[in-house]
Amino acid sequence: MIDTHAHIYSDKFSADIDKILGDAFNAGLKHILMPNIDHTSIEGMLELEEKYPGKCLSMMGLHPCHVDQNFEKELYIVEDWLSKRKFVAVGEMGLDLYWDKTYKEQQIEAFKIQAELAKKYQLPLVIHARDAMAETLNVLEEIASDELFGVLHCFTGTVEDVKRLEAVNFKIGIGGVVTFKNGGLDKVIPHIDLSQIVLETDSPYLAPKPFRGKRNQPLYTTYVCDRVADLTGKSGQEIEEITDKNAYDLFKIDEYLKK
């Protein structure tokens, strides 16, 4: 099983990160993909990758909540890192209109710049979209090309949204929300092709039932997998095999590990 999105470098894990990762890998988790946030998260992320080679894999990008009037300085850092070494994806990036709409236009500009970086380095784009599904889809459809592909992580949209994403070469990341009673994904998952799904936790956020409201961790990918299995009539092993293949193909993990 692969957790395709986990902020395990977060200070919420500072006291017990080795136990958290040990529990996950001992339970059979193959890889944990780490999205970057801004320049302050890079050091901790790369330290974990070095400590757990082949297990913890790094992305490089600028999170929309950290886009402000000086976002170009952050993107210079992102591009510099992308030019120096391999990463498994460009991200986490995207649009977030939940907390503040002040920098909406800057977020859109940063989105398009990072999409160009993903194309340049032939990497998947890992998109964050909160209270911004329509805007995200509109931008993606505007810039769509055969060279642009990726995943919209923490997906909470509709079947129609999945179809629009599929049309522009994007998959969906399914996390703890799939286990929530009113999460809405029970109406989506049974009606889409499983080739569109990768699993994630978004640790330390959005823990699945029965841990909702507590700190999330990569080990809980298993609860996400089991819920997707329940919704599709498949076994947990089948969902694991399908989503692992999707993740390996999307993120080119085998190629990345040869770096």
Coordinates of C-alpha atoms in Angstrom, one line a residue:
M1 CA 0.0 0.0 0.0
I2 CA 1.2 3.6 -0.7
D3 CA 0.3 6.7 1.1
T4 CA 0.5 9.3 -1.7
H5 CA 0.1 12.4 0.5
A6 CA 1.4 12.8 4.1
H7 CA 3.0 15.7 5.9
I8 CA 5.1 13.5 8.1
Y9 CA 7.8 16.2 8.6
S10 CA 5.1 18.2 10.5
D11 CA 6.1 19.3 14.0
K12 CA 3.0 17.3 15.1
F13 CA 5.2 14.2 14.6
S14 CA 8.4 15.6 16.2
A15 CA 8.1 13.5 19.3
D16 CA 7.5 10.1 17.8
I17 CA 8.1 10.1 14.0
D18 CA 10.3 7.0 14.0
K19 CA 7.6 5.0 15.8
I20 CA 4.9 6.4 13.4
L21 CA 7.0 5.4 10.4
G22 CA 8.0 2.1 11.9
D23 CA 4.4 1.1 12.5
A24 CA 3.5 2.0 9.0
F25 CA 6.3 0.2 7.3
N26 CA 5.9 -2.9 9.6
A27 CA 2.3 -3.0 8.5
G28 CA 3.3 -3.3 4.9
L29 CA 3.2 0.3 3.7
K30 CA 5.6 0.5 0.8
H31 CA 6.1 4.3 0.3
I32 CA 5.0 7.6 1.8
L33 CA 4.9 10.6 -0.6
M34 CA 5.7 13.9 1.1
P35 CA 4.2 17.1 -0.4
N36 CA 6.2 20.3 0.2
I37 CA 4.5 23.5 1.6
D38 CA 7.1 26.3 1.2
H39 CA 10.8 27.0 1.9
T40 CA 10.4 26.2 5.6
S41 CA 9.3 22.6 5.1
I42 CA 12.1 21.6 2.7
E43 CA 14.8 20.7 5.2
G44 CA 12.7 18.5 7.4
M45 CA 11.2 16.7 4.4
L46 CA 14.6 16.0 2.8
E47 CA 16.0 14.8 6.1
L48 CA 13.2 12.2 6.4
E49 CA 13.9 11.1 2.8
E50 CA 17.6 10.6 3.6
K51 CA 16.8 8.7 6.8
Y52 CA 14.3 6.4 5.1
P53 CA 15.6 6.0 1.6
G54 CA 13.3 4.4 -0.9
K55 CA 10.4 4.8 1.6
C56 CA 9.8 8.5 2.1
L57 CA 9.7 10.3 -1.2
S58 CA 9.7 14.1 -1.7
M59 CA 7.7 16.5 -3.8
M60 CA 8.6 20.1 -4.5
G61 CA 6.0 22.9 -4.7
L62 CA 4.3 25.9 -3.1
H63 CA 1.0 25.4 -1.2
P64 CA -1.7 27.9 -2.1
C65 CA -2.1 29.0 1.6
H66 CA 1.5 30.2 1.4
V67 CA 0.9 32.3 -1.7
D68 CA 1.0 36.0 -1.0
Q69 CA 2.3 39.2 -2.7
N70 CA 5.9 37.7 -2.6
F71 CA 5.0 34.3 -4.0
E72 CA 7.5 34.6 -6.8
K73 CA 10.4 34.4 -4.4
E74 CA 9.0 31.1 -3.1
L75 CA 8.7 29.8 -6.7
Y76 CA 12.3 30.7 -7.4
I77 CA 13.2 28.3 -4.6
V78 CA 10.9 25.6 -5.9
E79 CA 12.4 25.9 -9.4
D80 CA 15.9 25.9 -8.1
W81 CA 15.3 22.7 -6.2
L82 CA 13.7 21.1 -9.2
S83 CA 16.7 21.9 -11.3
K84 CA 19.1 20.3 -8.8
R85 CA 17.7 16.9 -8.1
K86 CA 14.8 14.5 -8.7
F87 CA 11.4 14.8 -7.0
V88 CA 8.4 12.5 -7.3
A89 CA 6.0 15.3 -8.1
V90 CA 5.4 19.1 -8.3
G91 CA 3.3 19.9 -5.2
E92 CA 1.5 20.4 -3.1
M93 CA 0.1 23.4 -5.0
G94 CA -3.4 24.6 -6.2
L95 CA -6.2 26.9 -5.0
D96 CA -7.5 27.5 -1.5
L97 CA -10.4 29.9 -1.1
Y98 CA -11.6 28.6 2.3
W99 CA -9.5 30.8 4.6
D100 CA -8.9 33.9 2.4
K101 CA -9.6 35.0 -1.1
T102 CA -7.2 38.0 -0.9
Y103 CA -4.6 36.4 -3.1
K104 CA -6.8 34.4 -5.5
E105 CA -5.2 35.9 -8.6
Q106 CA -1.8 35.2 -7.3
Q107 CA -2.8 31.6 -6.5
I108 CA -4.0 31.2 -10.0
E109 CA -0.7 32.6 -11.4
A110 CA 1.3 30.3 -9.1
F111 CA -0.8 27.4 -10.2
K112 CA 0.0 28.0 -13.9
I113 CA 3.7 28.5 -13.2
Q114 CA 3.9 25.3 -11.3
A115 CA 2.0 23.5 -14.0
E116 CA 4.7 24.7 -16.5
L117 CA 7.4 23.3 -14.1
A118 CA 5.6 20.0 -14.0
K119 CA 5.6 19.8 -17.8
K120 CA 9.2 20.9 -18.0
Y121 CA 10.4 18.2 -15.6
Q122 CA 7.9 15.6 -16.8
L123 CA 6.4 15.3 -13.3
P124 CA 2.9 14.8 -12.0
L125 CA 1.2 17.9 -10.5
V126 CA -0.3 17.4 -7.1
I127 CA -3.3 19.8 -6.6
H128 CA -4.9 21.1 -3.5
A129 CA -8.4 22.5 -4.0
R130 CA -10.4 23.7 -1.1
D131 CA -13.6 25.6 -1.7
A132 CA -12.2 26.0 -5.2
M133 CA -13.3 23.0 -7.2
A134 CA -14.9 25.0 -10.0
E135 CA -12.0 27.4 -10.3
T136 CA -9.5 24.5 -10.3
L137 CA -11.3 22.6 -13.0
N138 CA -11.5 25.8 -15.1
V139 CA -7.8 26.4 -14.8
L140 CA -6.9 22.8 -15.6
E141 CA -9.2 22.8 -18.7
E142 CA -7.6 26.1 -19.8
I143 CA -4.0 24.8 -19.6
A144 CA -4.6 21.1 -20.5
S145 CA -2.1 19.4 -22.6
D146 CA -0.8 15.9 -23.3
E147 CA 2.3 16.8 -21.2
L148 CA 0.3 17.8 -18.1
F149 CA -1.0 15.1 -15.7
G150 CA -1.3 14.5 -12.0
V151 CA -3.8 14.1 -9.1
L152 CA -6.2 16.3 -7.2
H153 CA -5.6 15.2 -3.7
C154 CA -8.1 15.1 -0.9
F155 CA -10.9 14.8 -3.5
T156 CA -14.4 15.7 -2.2
G157 CA -16.2 16.4 -5.5
T158 CA -18.8 14.7 -7.7
V159 CA -18.8 12.0 -10.4
E160 CA -18.9 14.8 -13.0
D161 CA -15.8 16.4 -11.4
V162 CA -14.0 13.1 -11.7
K163 CA -14.9 12.8 -15.4
R164 CA -13.7 16.4 -16.0
L165 CA -10.4 15.5 -14.3
E166 CA -10.0 12.3 -16.2
A167 CA -10.5 14.2 -19.5
V168 CA -7.4 16.3 -18.6
N169 CA -5.2 13.4 -17.4
F170 CA -5.8 13.8 -13.6
K171 CA -6.6 11.2 -11.0
I172 CA -8.1 11.7 -7.6
G173 CA -6.6 11.2 -4.2
I174 CA -8.9 9.5 -1.7
G175 CA -8.3 9.9 2.0
G176 CA -10.1 9.8 5.4
V177 CA -13.1 11.8 4.1
V178 CA -14.3 8.6 2.4
T179 CA -15.0 7.1 5.9
F180 CA -17.1 10.1 7.0
K181 CA -20.8 9.6 7.3
N182 CA -21.6 12.8 5.4
G183 CA -18.4 13.0 3.3
G184 CA -20.3 12.4 0.1
L185 CA -17.8 10.0 -1.5
D186 CA -20.1 7.0 -0.9
K187 CA -22.1 8.5 -3.8
V188 CA -19.0 8.9 -6.0
I189 CA -16.6 5.9 -5.5
P190 CA -19.1 3.2 -6.8
H191 CA -19.6 5.0 -10.1
I192 CA -16.0 5.7 -11.2
D193 CA -13.3 3.6 -12.7
L194 CA -10.8 2.4 -10.0
S195 CA -8.0 3.3 -12.4
Q196 CA -8.7 6.9 -11.3
I197 CA -7.9 6.5 -7.6
V198 CA -4.8 6.7 -5.5
L199 CA -4.9 6.4 -1.7
E200 CA -3.6 9.0 0.8
T201 CA -4.0 10.1 4.4
D202 CA -3.0 13.8 4.4
S203 CA -1.4 13.2 7.8
P204 CA -1.6 14.7 10.3
Y205 CA -4.9 16.0 9.1
L206 CA -8.3 14.4 8.3
A207 CA -8.0 11.1 10.2
P208 CA -10.5 8.5 9.1
K209 CA -13.1 6.9 11.4
P210 CA -12.6 5.7 14.1
F211 CA -9.9 8.3 14.7
R212 CA -11.7 11.4 13.3
G213 CA -10.6 14.5 15.1
K214 CA -7.3 12.9 16.2
R215 CA -3.9 13.0 14.6
N216 CA -3.8 11.2 11.4
Q217 CA -0.9 8.9 10.4
P218 CA 0.2 6.9 7.3
L219 CA -0.8 3.6 8.9
Y220 CA -4.4 4.7 8.6
T221 CA -4.2 4.3 4.8
T222 CA -5.5 0.8 5.6
Y223 CA -8.8 2.3 6.8
V224 CA -9.2 4.3 3.6
C225 CA -8.4 1.2 1.5
D226 CA -11.0 -0.9 3.4
R227 CA -13.7 1.7 3.0
V228 CA -13.1 1.9 -0.8
A229 CA -13.3 -1.8 -0.9
D230 CA -16.6 -1.7 0.9
L231 CA -18.0 0.8 -1.5
T232 CA -16.9 -1.1 -4.6
G233 CA -17.5 -4.7 -3.6
K234 CA -13.9 -5.5 -4.0
S235 CA -11.5 -7.0 -1.4
G236 CA -9.0 -4.9 0.4
Q237 CA -6.2 -6.7 -1.4
E238 CA -7.7 -5.9 -4.8
I239 CA -8.0 -2.2 -3.9
E240 CA -4.4 -2.2 -2.6
E241 CA -3.1 -3.8 -5.8
I242 CA -5.1 -1.5 -8.1
T243 CA -4.2 1.7 -6.3
D244 CA -0.6 0.7 -5.8
K245 CA -0.3 0.2 -9.6
N246 CA -2.0 3.6 -10.1
A247 CA 0.5 5.3 -7.8
Y248 CA 3.5 3.6 -9.3
D249 CA 2.4 4.6 -12.8
L250 CA 1.4 8.2 -11.9
F251 CA 4.4 9.1 -9.8
K252 CA 6.9 6.9 -11.8
I253 CA 8.1 5.6 -8.5
D254 CA 10.4 2.9 -9.9
E255 CA 12.1 5.5 -12.1
Y256 CA 12.4 7.9 -9.1
L257 CA 14.1 5.2 -7.0
K258 CA 16.8 4.8 -9.6
K259 CA 18.0 8.4 -9.0

